[in-house]
Amino acid sequence: MKVSEAQFQLQVLQLAKLTGWRTAHFRPGMDRRGNWQTAVAGDGAGFPDLVLVRETVLFVELKTDTGCLTPEQEAWRQAALAAGATHHIWRPR
């Protein structure tokens, strides 16, 4: 059974809540022109799907089993790792 990224994200958020993680995910909204956008300032394009905080901080990019990082997502991954942060790419499999 294939799991969509949205379904996987819901599962991850539910499990994180059950296990005591604080989570953040920024959802897009529709603007006046009918376009979907995530309201963000600065270098927001490609920001990881989730930020989870408990004893540590995790930046998590969720992908389907075959999904690939965009160049912007890879740039955020590299910046996080260079700063000593923990960055994961999680897949349903």
Tab-separated table of C-alpha atoms in Angstrom, residues 4-42:
chain	number	residue	atom	x	y	z
A	4	SER	CA	1.076	9.723	0.429
A	5	GLU	CA	3.355	12.319	1.962
A	6	ALA	CA	0.314	13.973	3.599
A	7	GLN	CA	-0.791	10.666	5.173
A	8	PHE	CA	2.744	9.957	6.342
A	9	GLN	CA	3.028	13.438	7.826
A	10	LEU	CA	-0.183	12.949	9.822
A	11	GLN	CA	1.152	9.631	11.161
A	12	VAL	CA	4.476	11.207	12.169
A	13	LEU	CA	2.747	14.138	13.898
A	14	GLN	CA	0.405	11.828	15.804
A	15	LEU	CA	3.250	9.581	16.956
A	16	ALA	CA	5.387	12.565	17.913
A	17	LYS	CA	2.575	13.967	20.063
A	18	LEU	CA	2.034	10.591	21.751
A	19	THR	CA	5.733	10.396	22.617
A	20	GLY	CA	6.080	13.911	24.006
A	21	TRP	CA	7.623	15.831	21.121
A	22	ARG	CA	6.685	19.442	20.396
A	23	THR	CA	6.169	19.828	16.677
A	24	ALA	CA	5.902	22.560	14.083
A	25	HIS	CA	4.695	22.305	10.518
A	26	PHE	CA	3.865	25.317	8.359
A	27	ARG	CA	0.931	24.762	6.026
A	28	PRO	CA	0.269	26.705	2.847
A	29	GLY	CA	-2.796	28.908	2.558
A	30	MET	CA	-4.637	30.316	-0.428
A	31	ASP	CA	-3.930	33.922	-1.351
A	32	ARG	CA	-6.422	36.387	-2.901
A	33	ARG	CA	-5.522	35.196	-6.392
A	34	GLY	CA	-6.268	31.559	-5.553
A	35	ASN	CA	-2.622	30.475	-5.375
A	36	TRP	CA	-1.378	28.237	-2.569
A	37	GLN	CA	1.555	29.742	-0.674
A	38	THR	CA	3.216	29.335	2.689
A	39	ALA	CA	3.575	32.703	4.372
A	40	VAL	CA	7.263	33.036	5.161
A	41	ALA	CA	9.906	35.721	5.137
A	42	GLY	CA	13.591	35.269	4.363
